[in-house]
Short mmCIF file of C-alpha atoms (C1' of nucleotides) in Angstrom, two decimals:
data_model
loop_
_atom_site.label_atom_id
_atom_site.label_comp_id
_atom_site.label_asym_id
_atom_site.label_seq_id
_atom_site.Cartn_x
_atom_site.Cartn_y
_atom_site.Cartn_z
CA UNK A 1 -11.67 -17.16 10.19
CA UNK A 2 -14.33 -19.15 11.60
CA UNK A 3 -12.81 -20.17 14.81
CA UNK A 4 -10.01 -17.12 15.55
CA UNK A 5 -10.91 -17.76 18.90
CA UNK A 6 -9.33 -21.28 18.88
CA UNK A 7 -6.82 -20.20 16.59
CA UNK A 8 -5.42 -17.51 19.16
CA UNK A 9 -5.80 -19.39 21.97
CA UNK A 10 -3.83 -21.91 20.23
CA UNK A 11 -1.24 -19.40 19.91
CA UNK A 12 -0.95 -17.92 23.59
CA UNK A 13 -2.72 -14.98 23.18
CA UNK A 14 -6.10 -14.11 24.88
CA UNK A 15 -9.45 -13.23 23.77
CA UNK A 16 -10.31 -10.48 24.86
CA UNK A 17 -13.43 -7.55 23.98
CA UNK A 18 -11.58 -5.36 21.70
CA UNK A 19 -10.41 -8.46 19.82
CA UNK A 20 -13.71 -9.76 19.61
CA UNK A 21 -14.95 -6.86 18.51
CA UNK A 22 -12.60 -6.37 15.64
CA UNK A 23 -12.92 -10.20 14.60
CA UNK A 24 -17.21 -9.84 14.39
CA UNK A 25 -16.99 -6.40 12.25
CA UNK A 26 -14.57 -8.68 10.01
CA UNK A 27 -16.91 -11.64 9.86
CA UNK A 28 -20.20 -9.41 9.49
CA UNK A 29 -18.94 -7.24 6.62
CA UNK A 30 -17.41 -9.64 4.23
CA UNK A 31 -16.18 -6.97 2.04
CA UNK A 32 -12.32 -5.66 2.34
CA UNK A 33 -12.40 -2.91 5.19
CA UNK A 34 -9.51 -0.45 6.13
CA UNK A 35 -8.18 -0.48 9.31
CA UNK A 36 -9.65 3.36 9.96
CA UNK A 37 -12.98 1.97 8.85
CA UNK A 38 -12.96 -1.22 10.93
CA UNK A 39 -12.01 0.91 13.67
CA UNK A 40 -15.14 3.00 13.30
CA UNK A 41 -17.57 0.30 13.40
CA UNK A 42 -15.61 -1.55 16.13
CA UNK A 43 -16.17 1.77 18.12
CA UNK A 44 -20.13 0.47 17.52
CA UNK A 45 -19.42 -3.45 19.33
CA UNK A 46 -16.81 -2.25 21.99
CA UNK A 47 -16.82 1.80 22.12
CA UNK A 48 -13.30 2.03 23.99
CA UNK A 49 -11.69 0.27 21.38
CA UNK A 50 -8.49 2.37 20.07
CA UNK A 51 -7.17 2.74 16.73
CA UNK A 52 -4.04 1.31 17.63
CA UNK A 53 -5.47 -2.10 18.87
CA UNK A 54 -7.35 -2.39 15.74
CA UNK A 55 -4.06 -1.97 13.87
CA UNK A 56 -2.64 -4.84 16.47
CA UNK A 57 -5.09 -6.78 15.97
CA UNK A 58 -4.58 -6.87 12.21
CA UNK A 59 -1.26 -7.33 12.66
CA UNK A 60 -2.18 -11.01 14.78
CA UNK A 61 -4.46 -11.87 12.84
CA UNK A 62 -2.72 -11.62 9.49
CA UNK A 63 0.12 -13.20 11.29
CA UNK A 64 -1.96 -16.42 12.04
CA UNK A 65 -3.47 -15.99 8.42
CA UNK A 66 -7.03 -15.70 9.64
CA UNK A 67 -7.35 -11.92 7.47
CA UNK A 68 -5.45 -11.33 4.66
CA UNK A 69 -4.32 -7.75 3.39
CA UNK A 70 -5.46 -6.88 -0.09
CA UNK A 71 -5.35 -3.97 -2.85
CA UNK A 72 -8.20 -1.33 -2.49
CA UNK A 73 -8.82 0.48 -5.85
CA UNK A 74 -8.38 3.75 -3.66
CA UNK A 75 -5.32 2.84 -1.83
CA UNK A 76 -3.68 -0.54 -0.98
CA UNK A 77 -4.27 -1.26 2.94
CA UNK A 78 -7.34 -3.35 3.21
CA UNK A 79 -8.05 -6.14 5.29
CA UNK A 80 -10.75 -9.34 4.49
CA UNK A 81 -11.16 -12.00 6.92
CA UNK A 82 -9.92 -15.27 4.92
CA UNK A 83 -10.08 -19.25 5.19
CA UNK A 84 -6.80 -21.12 5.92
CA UNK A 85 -4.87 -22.32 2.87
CA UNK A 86 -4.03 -20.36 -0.43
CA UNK A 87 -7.16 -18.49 -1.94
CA UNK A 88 -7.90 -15.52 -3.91
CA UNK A 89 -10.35 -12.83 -3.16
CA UNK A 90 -12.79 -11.67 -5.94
CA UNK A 91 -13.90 -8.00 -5.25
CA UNK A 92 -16.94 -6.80 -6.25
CA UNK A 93 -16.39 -3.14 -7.98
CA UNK A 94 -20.14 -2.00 -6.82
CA UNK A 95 -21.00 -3.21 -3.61
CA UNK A 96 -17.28 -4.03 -2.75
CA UNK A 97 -18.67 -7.68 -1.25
CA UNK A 98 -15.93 -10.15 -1.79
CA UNK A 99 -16.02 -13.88 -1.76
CA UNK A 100 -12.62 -16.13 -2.02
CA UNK A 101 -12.26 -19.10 -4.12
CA UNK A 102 -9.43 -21.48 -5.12
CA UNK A 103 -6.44 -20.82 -7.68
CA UNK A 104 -6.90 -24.41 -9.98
CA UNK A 105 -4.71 -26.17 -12.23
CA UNK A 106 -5.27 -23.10 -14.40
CA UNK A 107 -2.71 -20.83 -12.36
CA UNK A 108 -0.89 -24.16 -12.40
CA UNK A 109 -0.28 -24.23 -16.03
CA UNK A 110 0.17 -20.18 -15.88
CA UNK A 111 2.99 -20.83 -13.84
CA UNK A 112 4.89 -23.45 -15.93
CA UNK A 113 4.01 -21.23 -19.05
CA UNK A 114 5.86 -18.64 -17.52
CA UNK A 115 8.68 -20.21 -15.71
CA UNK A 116 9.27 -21.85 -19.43
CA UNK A 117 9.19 -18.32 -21.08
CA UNK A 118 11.37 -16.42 -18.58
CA UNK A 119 13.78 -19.03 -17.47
CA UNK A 120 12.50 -17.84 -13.49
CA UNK A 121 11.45 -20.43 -10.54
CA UNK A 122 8.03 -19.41 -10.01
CA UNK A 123 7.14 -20.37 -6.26
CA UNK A 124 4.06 -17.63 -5.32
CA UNK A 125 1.97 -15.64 -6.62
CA UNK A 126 -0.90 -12.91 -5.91
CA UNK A 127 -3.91 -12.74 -7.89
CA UNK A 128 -7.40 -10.71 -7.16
CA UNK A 129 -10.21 -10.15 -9.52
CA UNK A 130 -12.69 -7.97 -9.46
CA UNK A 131 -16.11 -7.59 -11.18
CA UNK A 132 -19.80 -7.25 -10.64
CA UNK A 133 -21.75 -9.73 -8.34
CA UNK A 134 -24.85 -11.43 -8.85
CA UNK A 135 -26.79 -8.53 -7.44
CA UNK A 136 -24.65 -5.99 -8.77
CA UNK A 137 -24.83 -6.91 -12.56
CA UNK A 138 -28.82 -5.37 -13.19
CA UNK A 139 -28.35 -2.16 -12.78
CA UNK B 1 8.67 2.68 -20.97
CA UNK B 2 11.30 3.11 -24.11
CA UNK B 3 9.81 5.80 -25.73
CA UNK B 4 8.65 7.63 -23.13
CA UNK B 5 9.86 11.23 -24.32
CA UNK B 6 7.42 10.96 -27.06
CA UNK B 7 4.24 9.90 -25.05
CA UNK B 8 5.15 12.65 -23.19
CA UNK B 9 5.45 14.82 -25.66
CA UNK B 10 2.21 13.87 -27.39
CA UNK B 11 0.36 14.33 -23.83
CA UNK B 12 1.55 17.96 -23.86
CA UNK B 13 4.01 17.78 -21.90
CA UNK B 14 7.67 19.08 -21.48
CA UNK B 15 10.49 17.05 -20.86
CA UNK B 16 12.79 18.21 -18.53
CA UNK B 17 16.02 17.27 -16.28
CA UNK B 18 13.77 16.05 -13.52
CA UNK B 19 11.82 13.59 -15.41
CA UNK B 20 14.44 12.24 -17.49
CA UNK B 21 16.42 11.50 -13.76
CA UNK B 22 13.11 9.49 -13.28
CA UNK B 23 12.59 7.90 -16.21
CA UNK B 24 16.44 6.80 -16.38
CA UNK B 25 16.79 4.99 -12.93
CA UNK B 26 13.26 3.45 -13.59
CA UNK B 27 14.53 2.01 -16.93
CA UNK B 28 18.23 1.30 -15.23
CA UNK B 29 16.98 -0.61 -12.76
CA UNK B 30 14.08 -3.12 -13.75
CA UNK B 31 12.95 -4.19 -10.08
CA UNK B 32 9.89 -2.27 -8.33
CA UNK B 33 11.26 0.95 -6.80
CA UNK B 34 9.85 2.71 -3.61
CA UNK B 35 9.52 6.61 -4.63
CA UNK B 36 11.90 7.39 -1.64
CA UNK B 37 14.61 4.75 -3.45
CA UNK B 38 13.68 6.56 -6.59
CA UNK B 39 14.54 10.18 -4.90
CA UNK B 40 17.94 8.82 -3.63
CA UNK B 41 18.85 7.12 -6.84
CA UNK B 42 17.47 9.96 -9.23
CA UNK B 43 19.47 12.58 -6.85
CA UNK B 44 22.40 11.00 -7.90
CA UNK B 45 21.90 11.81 -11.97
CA UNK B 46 20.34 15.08 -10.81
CA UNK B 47 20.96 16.67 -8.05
CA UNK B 48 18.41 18.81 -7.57
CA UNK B 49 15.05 16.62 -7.83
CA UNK B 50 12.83 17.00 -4.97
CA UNK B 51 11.05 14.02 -3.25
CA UNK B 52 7.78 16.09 -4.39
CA UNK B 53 8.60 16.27 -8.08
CA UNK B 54 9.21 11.77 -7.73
CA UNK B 55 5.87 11.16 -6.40
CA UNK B 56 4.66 13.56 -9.39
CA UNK B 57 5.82 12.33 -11.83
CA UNK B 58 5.48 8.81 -11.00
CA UNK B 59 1.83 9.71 -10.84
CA UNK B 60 2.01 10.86 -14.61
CA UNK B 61 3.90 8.32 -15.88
CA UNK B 62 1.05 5.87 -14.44
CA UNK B 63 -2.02 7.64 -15.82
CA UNK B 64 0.31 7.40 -18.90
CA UNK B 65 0.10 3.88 -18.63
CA UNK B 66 4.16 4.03 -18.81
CA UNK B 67 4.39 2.72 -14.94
CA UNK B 68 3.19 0.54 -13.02
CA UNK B 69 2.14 0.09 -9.28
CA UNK B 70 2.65 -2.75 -7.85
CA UNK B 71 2.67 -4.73 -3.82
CA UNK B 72 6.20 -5.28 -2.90
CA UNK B 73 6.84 -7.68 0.51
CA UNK B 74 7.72 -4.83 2.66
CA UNK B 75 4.94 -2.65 1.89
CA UNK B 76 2.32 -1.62 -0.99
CA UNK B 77 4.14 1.51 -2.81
CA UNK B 78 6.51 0.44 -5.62
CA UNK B 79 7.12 1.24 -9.38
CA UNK B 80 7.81 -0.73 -12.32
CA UNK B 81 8.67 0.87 -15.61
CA UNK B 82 6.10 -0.85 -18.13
CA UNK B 83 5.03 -1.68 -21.13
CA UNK B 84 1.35 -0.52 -22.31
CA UNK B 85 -1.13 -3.00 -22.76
CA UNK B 86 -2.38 -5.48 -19.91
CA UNK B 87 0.97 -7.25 -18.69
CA UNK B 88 1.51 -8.86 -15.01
CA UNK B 89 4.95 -8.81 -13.23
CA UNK B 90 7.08 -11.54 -12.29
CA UNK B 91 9.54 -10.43 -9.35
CA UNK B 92 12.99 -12.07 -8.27
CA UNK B 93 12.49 -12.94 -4.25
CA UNK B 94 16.02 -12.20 -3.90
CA UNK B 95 17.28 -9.43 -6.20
CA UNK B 96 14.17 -7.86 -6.83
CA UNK B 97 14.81 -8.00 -11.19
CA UNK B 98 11.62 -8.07 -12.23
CA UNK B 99 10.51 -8.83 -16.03
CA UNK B 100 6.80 -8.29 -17.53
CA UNK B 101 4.55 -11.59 -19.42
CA UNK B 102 1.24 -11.56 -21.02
CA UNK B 103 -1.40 -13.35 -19.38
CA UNK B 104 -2.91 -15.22 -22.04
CA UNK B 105 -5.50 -18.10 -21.94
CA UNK B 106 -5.23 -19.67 -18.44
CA UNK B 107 -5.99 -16.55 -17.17
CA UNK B 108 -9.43 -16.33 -18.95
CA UNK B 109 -10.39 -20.35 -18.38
CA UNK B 110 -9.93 -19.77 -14.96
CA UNK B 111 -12.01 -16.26 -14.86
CA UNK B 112 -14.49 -17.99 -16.90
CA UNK B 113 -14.35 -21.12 -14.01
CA UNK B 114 -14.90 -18.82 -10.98
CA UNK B 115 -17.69 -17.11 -12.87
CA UNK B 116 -19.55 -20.00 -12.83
CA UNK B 117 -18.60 -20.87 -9.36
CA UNK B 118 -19.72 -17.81 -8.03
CA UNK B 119 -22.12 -15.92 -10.22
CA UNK B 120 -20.16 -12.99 -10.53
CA UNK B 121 -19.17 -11.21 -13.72
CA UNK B 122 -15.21 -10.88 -13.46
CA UNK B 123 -13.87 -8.28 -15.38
CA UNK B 124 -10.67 -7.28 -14.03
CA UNK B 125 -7.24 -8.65 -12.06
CA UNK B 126 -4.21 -8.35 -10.61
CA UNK B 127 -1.60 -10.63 -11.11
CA UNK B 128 1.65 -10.76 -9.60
CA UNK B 129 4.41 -13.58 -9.87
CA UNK B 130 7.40 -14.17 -6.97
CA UNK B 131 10.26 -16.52 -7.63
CA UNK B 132 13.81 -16.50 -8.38
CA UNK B 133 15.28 -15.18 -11.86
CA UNK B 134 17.58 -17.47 -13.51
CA UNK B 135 20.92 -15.99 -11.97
CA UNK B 136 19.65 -16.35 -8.35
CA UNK B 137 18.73 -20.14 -8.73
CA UNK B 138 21.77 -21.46 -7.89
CA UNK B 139 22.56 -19.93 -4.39
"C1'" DG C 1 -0.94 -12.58 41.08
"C1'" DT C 2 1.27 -12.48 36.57
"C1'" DT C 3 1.74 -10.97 32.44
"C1'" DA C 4 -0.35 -10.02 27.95
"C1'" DA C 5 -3.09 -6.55 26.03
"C1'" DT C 6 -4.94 -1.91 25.91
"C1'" DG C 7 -5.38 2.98 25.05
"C1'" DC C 8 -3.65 7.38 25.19
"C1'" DA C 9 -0.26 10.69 23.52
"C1'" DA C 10 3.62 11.48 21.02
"C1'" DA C 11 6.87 10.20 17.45
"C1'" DT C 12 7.73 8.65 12.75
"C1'" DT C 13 6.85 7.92 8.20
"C1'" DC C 14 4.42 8.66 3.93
"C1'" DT C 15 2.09 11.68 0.78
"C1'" DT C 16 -0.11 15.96 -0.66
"C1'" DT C 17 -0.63 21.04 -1.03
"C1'" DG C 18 0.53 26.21 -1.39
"C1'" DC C 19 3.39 29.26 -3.47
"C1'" DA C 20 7.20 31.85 -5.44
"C1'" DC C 21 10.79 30.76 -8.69
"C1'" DT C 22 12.86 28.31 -12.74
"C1'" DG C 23 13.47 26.84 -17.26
"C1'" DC C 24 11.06 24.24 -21.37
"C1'" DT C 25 9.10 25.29 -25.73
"C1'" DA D 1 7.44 35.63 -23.22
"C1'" DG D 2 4.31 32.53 -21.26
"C1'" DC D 3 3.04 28.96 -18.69
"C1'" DA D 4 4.10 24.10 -17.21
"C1'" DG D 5 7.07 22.22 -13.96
"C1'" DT D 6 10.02 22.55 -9.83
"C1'" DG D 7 11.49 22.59 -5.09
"C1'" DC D 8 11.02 24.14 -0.62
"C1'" DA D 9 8.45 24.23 3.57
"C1'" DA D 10 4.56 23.10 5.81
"C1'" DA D 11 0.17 20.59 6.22
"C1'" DG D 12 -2.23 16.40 6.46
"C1'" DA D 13 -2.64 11.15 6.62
"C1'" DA D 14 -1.26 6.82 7.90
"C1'" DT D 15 1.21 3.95 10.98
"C1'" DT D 16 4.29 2.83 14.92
"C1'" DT D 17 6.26 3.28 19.59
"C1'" DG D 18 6.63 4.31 24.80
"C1'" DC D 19 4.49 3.72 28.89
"C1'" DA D 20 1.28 3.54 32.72
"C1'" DT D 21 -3.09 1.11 33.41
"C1'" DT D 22 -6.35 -2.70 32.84
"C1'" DA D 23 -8.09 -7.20 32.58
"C1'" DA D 24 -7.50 -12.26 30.93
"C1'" DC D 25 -5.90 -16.38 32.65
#
DNA sequence: GTTAATGCAAATTCTTTGCACTGCT
DNA sequence: AGCAGTGCAAAGAATTTGCATTAAC
């Protein structure tokens, strides 16, 4: 979600401060954040932000695909900014850093695998890894 | 979830009217199944379940291993009667059947490709499959 | 100046907890 | 009989809605 701001001006709405304060705290922390959370440090950028705008904002966003919602171990409403087009997130289990990266003929094959086993039309899927990162993995 | 009286049963604990309502409309119907669907549909074989005792005992059937939690469209919180070991769900778009596959070896190549994309050590995922089961192709 | 967007408060929904009673084993 | 399990009611979270006010364009 590089450039939300041409993405929602694109799409009628306005920029405005508690956007852009929502949009930076999900750019800066590239690690899956809850909307309670975001709304704390968005309190930090923009301090009359409101709970409810953050939840609003989510809500646009997603619906322009700029953040996508993903599973938290401890719950299952997290957001992660996210790149146009279909990617996965992988989750790092320590530091909870994510990056995204593309599915590959791999899921591809998966697919067809399945579809042949269970006699279903496979047309989406959701997939999300998790593990250690590179700075994560010494200790 | 077939034998699920006996896991029970070797965990220590009783069965009883309650969790046999549960455990039936699970195993009836093999789609993902909000716990307030649950409660309605479980009220039906017993009367007297309580909302409270559903969300309990979906919560021991899962550290059982015998359920599954899984992201349904409209929201995060469903159930899917399962079987143990590490199996992914493939959901009907339309009727919401859902059947269980093994992931097999795409699944690793293509953990093995990100690691070496991104340097992380993956060591766990979630998989989920949408399409449309055989009898819903045709409309 | 218009109209979308905001933020508060209140309403709803979802889930968990406390506690006396019930009913497996 | 003894204690795990239940269901009610109430508490606590999470999320949405109504509405007057604010600020982007």
């Amino acid at each position: 979600m590089t450039n939300w701001e041409e993405c929602l001006t694109e799409a009628g709405c306005r920029i405005t401060a508690s956007r852009r304060a929502v949009a930076q705290v999900l750019l800066d922390i590239s690690a899956p954040i809850s909307p309670q959370e975001l709304f704390e440090l968005g309190t930090l950028i923009h301090p009359k932000l409101g709970l409810v705008t953050v939840y609003r904002t989510l809500a646009l966003l997603e619906s322009l695909g700029l953040v996508r919602r993903i599973h938290r171990d401890d719950g299952c409403h997290a957001y992660l900014s996210s790149s146009p087009g279909h990617r996965h997130a992988l989750v790092c289990r320590r530091c909870g850093q994510a990056v995204e990266f593309r599915g590959g003929d791999d899921l591809e094959t998966l697919a067809r695998r399945v579809e042949a086993t269970t006699g279903f039309q496979v047309d989406d899927h959701l997939l999300q890894l998790a593990g250690l990162c590179p700075g994560c993995q010494d200790r």
